[in-house]
Each structure stands twice: as C-alpha cells, then as structure tokens.
mmCIF file of C-alpha atoms and ligand atoms in Angstrom:
data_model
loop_
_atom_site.group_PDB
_atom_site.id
_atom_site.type_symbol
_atom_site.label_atom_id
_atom_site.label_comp_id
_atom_site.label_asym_id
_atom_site.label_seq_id
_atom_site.Cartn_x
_atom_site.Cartn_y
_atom_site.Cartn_z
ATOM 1 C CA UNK A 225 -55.173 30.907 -69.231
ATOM 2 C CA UNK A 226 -53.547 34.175 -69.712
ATOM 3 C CA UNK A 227 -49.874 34.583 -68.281
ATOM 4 C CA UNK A 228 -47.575 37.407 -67.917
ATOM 5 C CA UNK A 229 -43.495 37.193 -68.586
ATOM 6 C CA UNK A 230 -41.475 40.243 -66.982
ATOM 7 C CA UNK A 231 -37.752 38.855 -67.408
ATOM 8 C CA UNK A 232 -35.732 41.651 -68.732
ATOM 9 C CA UNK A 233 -32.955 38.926 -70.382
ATOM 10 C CA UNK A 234 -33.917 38.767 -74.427
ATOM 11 C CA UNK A 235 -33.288 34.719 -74.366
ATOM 12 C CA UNK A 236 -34.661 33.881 -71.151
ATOM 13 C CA UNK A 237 -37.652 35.768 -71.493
ATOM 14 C CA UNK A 238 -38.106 34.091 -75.137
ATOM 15 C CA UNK A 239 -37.453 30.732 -73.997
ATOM 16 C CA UNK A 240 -39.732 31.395 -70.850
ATOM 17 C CA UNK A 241 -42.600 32.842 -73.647
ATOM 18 C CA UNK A 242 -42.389 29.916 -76.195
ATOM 19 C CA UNK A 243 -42.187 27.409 -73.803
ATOM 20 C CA UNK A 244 -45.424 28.502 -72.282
ATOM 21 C CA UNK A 245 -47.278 29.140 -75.874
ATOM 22 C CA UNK A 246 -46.604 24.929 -76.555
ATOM 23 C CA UNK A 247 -47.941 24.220 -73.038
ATOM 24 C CA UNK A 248 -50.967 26.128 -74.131
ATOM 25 C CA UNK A 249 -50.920 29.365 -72.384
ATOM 26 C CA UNK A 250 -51.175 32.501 -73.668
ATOM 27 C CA UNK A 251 -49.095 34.437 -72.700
ATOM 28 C CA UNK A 252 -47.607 38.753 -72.748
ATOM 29 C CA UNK A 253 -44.048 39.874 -72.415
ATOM 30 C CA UNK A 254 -42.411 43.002 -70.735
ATOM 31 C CA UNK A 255 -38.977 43.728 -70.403
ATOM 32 C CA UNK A 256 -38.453 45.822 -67.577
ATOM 33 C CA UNK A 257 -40.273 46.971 -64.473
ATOM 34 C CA UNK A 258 -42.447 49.770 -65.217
ATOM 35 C CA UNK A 259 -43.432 48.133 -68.431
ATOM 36 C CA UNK A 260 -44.508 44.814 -65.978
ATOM 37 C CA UNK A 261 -46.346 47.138 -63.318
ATOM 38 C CA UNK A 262 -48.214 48.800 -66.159
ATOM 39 C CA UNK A 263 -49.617 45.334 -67.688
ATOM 40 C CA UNK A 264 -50.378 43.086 -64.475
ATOM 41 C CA UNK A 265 -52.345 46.570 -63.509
ATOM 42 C CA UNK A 266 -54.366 46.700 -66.652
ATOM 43 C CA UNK A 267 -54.865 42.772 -68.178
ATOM 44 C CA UNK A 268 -56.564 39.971 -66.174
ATOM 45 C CA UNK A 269 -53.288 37.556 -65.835
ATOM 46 C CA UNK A 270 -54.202 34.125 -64.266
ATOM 47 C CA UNK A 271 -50.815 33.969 -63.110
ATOM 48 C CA UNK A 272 -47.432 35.882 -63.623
ATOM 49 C CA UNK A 273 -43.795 34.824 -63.825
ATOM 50 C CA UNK A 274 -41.498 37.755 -62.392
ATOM 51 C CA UNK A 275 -37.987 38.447 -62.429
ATOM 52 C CA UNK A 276 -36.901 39.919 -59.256
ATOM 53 C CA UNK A 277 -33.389 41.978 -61.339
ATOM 54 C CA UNK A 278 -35.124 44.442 -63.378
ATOM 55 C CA UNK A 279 -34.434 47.738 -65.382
ATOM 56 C CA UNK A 280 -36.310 50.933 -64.272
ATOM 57 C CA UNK A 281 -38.132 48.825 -61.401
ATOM 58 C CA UNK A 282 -37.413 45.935 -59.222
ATOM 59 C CA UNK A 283 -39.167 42.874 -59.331
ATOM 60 C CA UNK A 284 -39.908 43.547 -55.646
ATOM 61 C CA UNK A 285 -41.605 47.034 -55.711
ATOM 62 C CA UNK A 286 -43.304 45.754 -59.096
ATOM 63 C CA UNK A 287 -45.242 43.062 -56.903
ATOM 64 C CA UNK A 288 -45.441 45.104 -53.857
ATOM 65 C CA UNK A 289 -47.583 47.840 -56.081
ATOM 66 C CA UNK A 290 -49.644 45.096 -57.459
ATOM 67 C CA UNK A 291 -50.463 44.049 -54.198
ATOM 68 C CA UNK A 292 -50.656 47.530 -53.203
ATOM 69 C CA UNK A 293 -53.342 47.899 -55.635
ATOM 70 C CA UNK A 294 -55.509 45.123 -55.001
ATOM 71 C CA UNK A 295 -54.341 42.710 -57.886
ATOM 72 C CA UNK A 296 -53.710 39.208 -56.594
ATOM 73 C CA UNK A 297 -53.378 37.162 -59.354
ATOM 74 C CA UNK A 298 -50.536 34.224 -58.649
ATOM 75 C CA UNK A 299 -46.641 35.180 -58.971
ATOM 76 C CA UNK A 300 -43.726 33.200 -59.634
ATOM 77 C CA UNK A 301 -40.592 35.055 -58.785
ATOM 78 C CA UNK A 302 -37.456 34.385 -60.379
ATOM 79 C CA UNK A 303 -34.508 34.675 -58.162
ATOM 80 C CA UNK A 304 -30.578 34.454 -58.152
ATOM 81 C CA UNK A 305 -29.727 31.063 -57.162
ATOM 82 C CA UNK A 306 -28.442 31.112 -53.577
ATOM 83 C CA UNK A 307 -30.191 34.483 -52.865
ATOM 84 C CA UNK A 308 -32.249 33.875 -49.889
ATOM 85 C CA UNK A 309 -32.686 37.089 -49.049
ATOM 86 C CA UNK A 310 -33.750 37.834 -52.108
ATOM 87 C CA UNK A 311 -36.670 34.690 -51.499
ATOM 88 C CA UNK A 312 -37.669 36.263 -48.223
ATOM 89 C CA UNK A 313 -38.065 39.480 -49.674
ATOM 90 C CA UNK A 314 -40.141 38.090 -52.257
ATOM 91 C CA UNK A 315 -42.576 35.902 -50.504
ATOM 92 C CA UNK A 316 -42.824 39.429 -47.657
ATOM 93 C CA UNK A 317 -43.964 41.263 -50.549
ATOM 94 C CA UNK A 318 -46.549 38.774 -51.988
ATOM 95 C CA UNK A 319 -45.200 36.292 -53.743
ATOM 96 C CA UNK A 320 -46.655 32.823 -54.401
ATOM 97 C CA UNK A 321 -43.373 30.461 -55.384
ATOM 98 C CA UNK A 322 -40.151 31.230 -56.496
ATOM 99 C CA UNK A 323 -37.985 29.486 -58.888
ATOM 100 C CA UNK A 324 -34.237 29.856 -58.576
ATOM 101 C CA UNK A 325 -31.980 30.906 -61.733
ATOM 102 C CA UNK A 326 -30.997 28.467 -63.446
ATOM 103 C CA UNK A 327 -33.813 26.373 -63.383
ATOM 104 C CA UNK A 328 -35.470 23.312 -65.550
ATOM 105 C CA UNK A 329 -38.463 24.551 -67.810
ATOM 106 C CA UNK A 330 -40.220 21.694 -66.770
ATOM 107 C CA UNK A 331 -40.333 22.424 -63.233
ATOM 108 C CA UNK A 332 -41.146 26.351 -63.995
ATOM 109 C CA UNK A 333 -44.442 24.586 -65.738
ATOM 110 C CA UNK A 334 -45.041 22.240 -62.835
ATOM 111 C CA UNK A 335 -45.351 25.119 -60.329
ATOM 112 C CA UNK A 336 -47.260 27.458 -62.408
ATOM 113 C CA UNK A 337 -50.131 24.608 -63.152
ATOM 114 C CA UNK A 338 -50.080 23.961 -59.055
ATOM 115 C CA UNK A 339 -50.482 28.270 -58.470
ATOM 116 C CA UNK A 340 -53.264 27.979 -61.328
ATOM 117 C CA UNK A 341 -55.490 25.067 -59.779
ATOM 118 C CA UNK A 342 -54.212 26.211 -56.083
ATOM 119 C CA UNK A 343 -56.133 29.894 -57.262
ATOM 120 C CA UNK A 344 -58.977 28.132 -58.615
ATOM 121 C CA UNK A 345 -59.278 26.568 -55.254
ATOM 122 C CA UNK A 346 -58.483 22.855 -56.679
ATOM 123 C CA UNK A 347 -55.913 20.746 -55.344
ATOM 124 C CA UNK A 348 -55.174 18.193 -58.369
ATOM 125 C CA UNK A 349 -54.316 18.797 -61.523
ATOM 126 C CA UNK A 350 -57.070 16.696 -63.092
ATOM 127 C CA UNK A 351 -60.417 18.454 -63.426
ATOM 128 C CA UNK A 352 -63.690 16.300 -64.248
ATOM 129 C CA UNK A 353 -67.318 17.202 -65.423
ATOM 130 C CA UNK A 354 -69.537 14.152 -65.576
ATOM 131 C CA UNK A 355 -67.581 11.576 -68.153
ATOM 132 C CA UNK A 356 -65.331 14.643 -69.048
ATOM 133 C CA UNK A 357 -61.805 14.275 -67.906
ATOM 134 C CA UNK A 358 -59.119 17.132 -68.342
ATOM 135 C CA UNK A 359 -55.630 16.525 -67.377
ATOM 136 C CA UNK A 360 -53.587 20.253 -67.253
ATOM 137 C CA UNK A 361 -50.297 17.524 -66.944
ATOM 138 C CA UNK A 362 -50.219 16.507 -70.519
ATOM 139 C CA UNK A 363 -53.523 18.298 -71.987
ATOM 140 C CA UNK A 364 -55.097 15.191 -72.620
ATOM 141 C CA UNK A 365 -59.345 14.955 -72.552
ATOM 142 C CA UNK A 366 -61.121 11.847 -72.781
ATOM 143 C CA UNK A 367 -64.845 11.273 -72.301
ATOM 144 C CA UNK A 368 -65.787 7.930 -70.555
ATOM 145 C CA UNK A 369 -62.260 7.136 -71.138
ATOM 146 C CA UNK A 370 -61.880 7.879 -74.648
ATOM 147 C CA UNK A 371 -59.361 10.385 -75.976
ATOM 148 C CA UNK A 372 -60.982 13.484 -77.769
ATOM 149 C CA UNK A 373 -58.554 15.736 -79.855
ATOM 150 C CA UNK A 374 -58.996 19.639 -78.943
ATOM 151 C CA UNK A 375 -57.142 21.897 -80.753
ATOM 152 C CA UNK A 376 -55.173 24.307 -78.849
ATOM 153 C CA UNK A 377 -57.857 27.155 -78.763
ATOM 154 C CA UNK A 378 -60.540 24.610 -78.147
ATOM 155 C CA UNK A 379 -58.450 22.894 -75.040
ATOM 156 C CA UNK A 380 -57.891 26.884 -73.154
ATOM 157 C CA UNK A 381 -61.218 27.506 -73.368
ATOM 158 C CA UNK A 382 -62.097 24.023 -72.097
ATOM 159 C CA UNK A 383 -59.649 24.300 -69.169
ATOM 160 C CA UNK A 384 -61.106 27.740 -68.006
ATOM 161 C CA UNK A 385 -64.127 26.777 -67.319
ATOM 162 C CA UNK A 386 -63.194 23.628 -65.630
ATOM 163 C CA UNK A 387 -60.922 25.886 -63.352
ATOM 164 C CA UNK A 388 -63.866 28.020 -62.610
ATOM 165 C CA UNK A 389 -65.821 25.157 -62.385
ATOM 166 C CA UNK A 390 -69.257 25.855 -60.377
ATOM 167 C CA UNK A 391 -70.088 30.077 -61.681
ATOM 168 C CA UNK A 392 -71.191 31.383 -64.924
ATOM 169 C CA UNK A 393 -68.062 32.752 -66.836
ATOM 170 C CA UNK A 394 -68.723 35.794 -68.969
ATOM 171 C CA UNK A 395 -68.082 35.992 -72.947
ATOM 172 C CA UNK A 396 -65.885 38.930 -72.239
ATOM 173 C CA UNK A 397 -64.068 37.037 -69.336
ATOM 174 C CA UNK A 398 -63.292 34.391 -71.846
ATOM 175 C CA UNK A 399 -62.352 37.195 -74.675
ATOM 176 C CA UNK A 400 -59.519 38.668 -71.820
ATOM 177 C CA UNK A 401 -58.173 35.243 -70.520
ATOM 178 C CA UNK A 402 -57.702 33.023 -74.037
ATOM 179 C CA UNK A 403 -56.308 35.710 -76.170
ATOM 180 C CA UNK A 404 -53.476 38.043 -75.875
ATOM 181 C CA UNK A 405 -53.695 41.826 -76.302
ATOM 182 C CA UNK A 406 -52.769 42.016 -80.187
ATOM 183 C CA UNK A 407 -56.472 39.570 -80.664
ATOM 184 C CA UNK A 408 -59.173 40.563 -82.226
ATOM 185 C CA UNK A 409 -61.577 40.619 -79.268
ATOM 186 C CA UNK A 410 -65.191 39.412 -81.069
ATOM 187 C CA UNK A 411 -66.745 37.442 -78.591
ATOM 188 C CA UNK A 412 -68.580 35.676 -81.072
ATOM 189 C CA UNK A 413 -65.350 33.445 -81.753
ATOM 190 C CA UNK A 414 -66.172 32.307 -78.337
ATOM 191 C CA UNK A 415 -69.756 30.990 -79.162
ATOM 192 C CA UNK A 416 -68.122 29.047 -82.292
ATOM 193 C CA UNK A 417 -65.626 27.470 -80.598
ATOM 194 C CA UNK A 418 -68.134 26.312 -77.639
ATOM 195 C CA UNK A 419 -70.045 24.854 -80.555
ATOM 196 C CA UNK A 420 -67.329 23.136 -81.381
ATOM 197 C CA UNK A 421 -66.094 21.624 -78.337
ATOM 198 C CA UNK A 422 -69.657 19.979 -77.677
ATOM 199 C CA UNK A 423 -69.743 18.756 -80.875
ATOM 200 C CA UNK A 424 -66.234 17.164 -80.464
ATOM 201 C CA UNK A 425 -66.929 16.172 -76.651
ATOM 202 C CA UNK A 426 -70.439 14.451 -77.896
ATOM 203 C CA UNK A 427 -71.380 15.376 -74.252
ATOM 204 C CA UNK A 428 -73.323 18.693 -73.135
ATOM 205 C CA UNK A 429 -71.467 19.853 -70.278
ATOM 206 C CA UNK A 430 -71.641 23.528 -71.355
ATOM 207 C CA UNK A 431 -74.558 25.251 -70.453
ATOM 208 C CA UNK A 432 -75.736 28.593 -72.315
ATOM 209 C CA UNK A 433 -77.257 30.959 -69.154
ATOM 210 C CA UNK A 434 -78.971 33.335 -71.239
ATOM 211 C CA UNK A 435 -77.381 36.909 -71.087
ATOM 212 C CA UNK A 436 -74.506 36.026 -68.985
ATOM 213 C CA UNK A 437 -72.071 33.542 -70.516
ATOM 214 C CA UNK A 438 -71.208 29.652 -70.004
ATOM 215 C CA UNK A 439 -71.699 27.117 -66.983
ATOM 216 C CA UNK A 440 -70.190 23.382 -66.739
ATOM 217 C CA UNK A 441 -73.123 20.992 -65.809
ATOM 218 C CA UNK A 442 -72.741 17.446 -66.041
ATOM 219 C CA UNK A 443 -75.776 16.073 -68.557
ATOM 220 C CA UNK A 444 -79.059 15.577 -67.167
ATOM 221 C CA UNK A 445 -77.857 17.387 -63.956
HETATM 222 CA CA1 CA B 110 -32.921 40.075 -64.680
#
C-alpha cells in the first residue's frame, strides 16, 4: 500500500513517515499544499494523511481539488485539537476521518488500516484465501495455522492482492502501489517476489492470468 504524508511540520511529518515505513507502508512526503495537490493528482495513493494548516495551500482546498478532479482515494485529515469547525469543513469537502493534533501514532495506524479495508470494500482487518490468513493488525500470515515469515516487500505485495481480493491486479498496478517514486520500476521484481511468496506460503493461491497480471484463488478452486 502506497500512502501519502502532506504535514508541513519537519518532525511531525518524519515521525508520521517512519512510523508508517515499520508498519509496512510505503509511503511519499510533501511539505506544503501545492506540493500535496501536485502528488495525490499524479501517484495512485491507497490512502492519504493531510494536514489541514498548510503553506501555499490549505489542507481544505488541497482535498476539495482532489475531489474536484475525480481522485477519491481515502483521506485522513489532521486537525487542531478542539477545532470543530475545522472537522466540519473537512468531512464537507471530502474527507474520510480526521485525527485531532496531538494524537497517539497508534491510533493514526488504527484508522488508516480501517479507511484501507473500508476502500477495499472489507469490513475486518483479517483477510483469508483458502488456509491463507493475513492479519493487517500485527502483519502476521499463517497457513492452516502456521506462522510463515514474509519479508517486508513480500508481506505488501501479499496484502494488495488480498485487499483487491476477487480481480486480476496488473504488474504495473503492483509496480505504482509497493514502491515509492525514487524505485526502480521493473516489473519483473514483481514476478520474483510472487515466486517467492508461493514458495514460502507452500500454497498456490496466486494465479498467473496470462497477459494481465495476478489473481488470488484458493487451490483446486
Ligand atoms: Ca501544519
């Protein structure tokens, strides 16, 4: 999953990013408003974390010109605490959650898994193909019960396709939602590291449809 953090404070917007890379998200930074607009119009984000005080361009118009524009990823606002307009405001102009400043990392994580699985139309935050489990809580995947250790690459591209769970997923789709901008987009890294998460998994849930990417089957099915 690919995440965008516009948060124009140096520290926050650090602590925001790292804490986001350990969870296992890649994630882009901007600093200021127009920088923010320009990215969530040009990159596929799976979800973005806003900050509604921004330099050159509000956190506000930034969303309403996404929305404007026909982007609806998932956004998480950051607001002043006790600001309800600003809340209001936020949710009028197409935001998905809020989060008010200062808040717990932990519970910024919380809602952004619930906006990921709520966009990928799921409900729980444990996805399952035949004996595969995947928790998005605490990244753990077992088949028939058994732990199997991912590494972090492995697990995102494992997790994508259990959100999207049910349609083929492109090579390229993968390429724009594991990596971040600076990555060397060969989509061939994609077909080694589906060969080996089967291996690891034991289990074939990922089917190859010829010419247009990968599918999650259960076996035999
Ligand atoms: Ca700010």
């Amino acid at each position: 999953m690919r995440l965008l953090v516009v948060e124009d404070d140096p520290d926050l917007n650090r602590q925001l990013t790292s804490a986001l890379s350990d969870a296992g998200y890649v994630v882009d930074r901007a600093f200021d408003g127009e920088e923010g607009l320009f990215l969530g119009d040009t990159e596929p984000y799976d979800a973005v974390i806003l900050d509604i005080g921004l330099p050159k361009m509000d956190g506000i118009s930034v969303l309403e010109a996404w929305r404007r524009n026909g982007r609806v990823m998932p956004v998480l606002m950051l607001t002043a605490r006790d600001r309800w307009s600003d809340k209001v405001q936020g949710f009028d102009a197409g935001a998905d959650d809020y989060v008010a400043k200062p808040f717990h990392l932990e519970e910024v994580l919380a809602r952004l898994r619930a906006l990921l699985r709520r966009s990928a139309g799921h409900a729980r935050s444990e996805f399952e193909c035949g004996p595969v489990r995947l928790d998005t809580r605490n990244g753990r995947v077992t088949v028939n019960g058994n732990p199997v250790k991912l590494t972090s690459h492995e697990y995102r591209l494992l997790a994508y396709l259990m959100h999207h769970n049910g349609r083929v997923v492109s090579r390229t789709e993968l390429v724009e939602h594991l990596y971040d901008q600076d990555f060397d987009r060969d989509s061939n890294t994609i077909e080694v590291f589906v060969g080996r998460i089967r291996k690891k998994l034991g289990v074939d849930i990922i089917q190859t449809v010829r010419g247009l990417g990968y599918m999650l089957a259960p076996p035999g099915g």
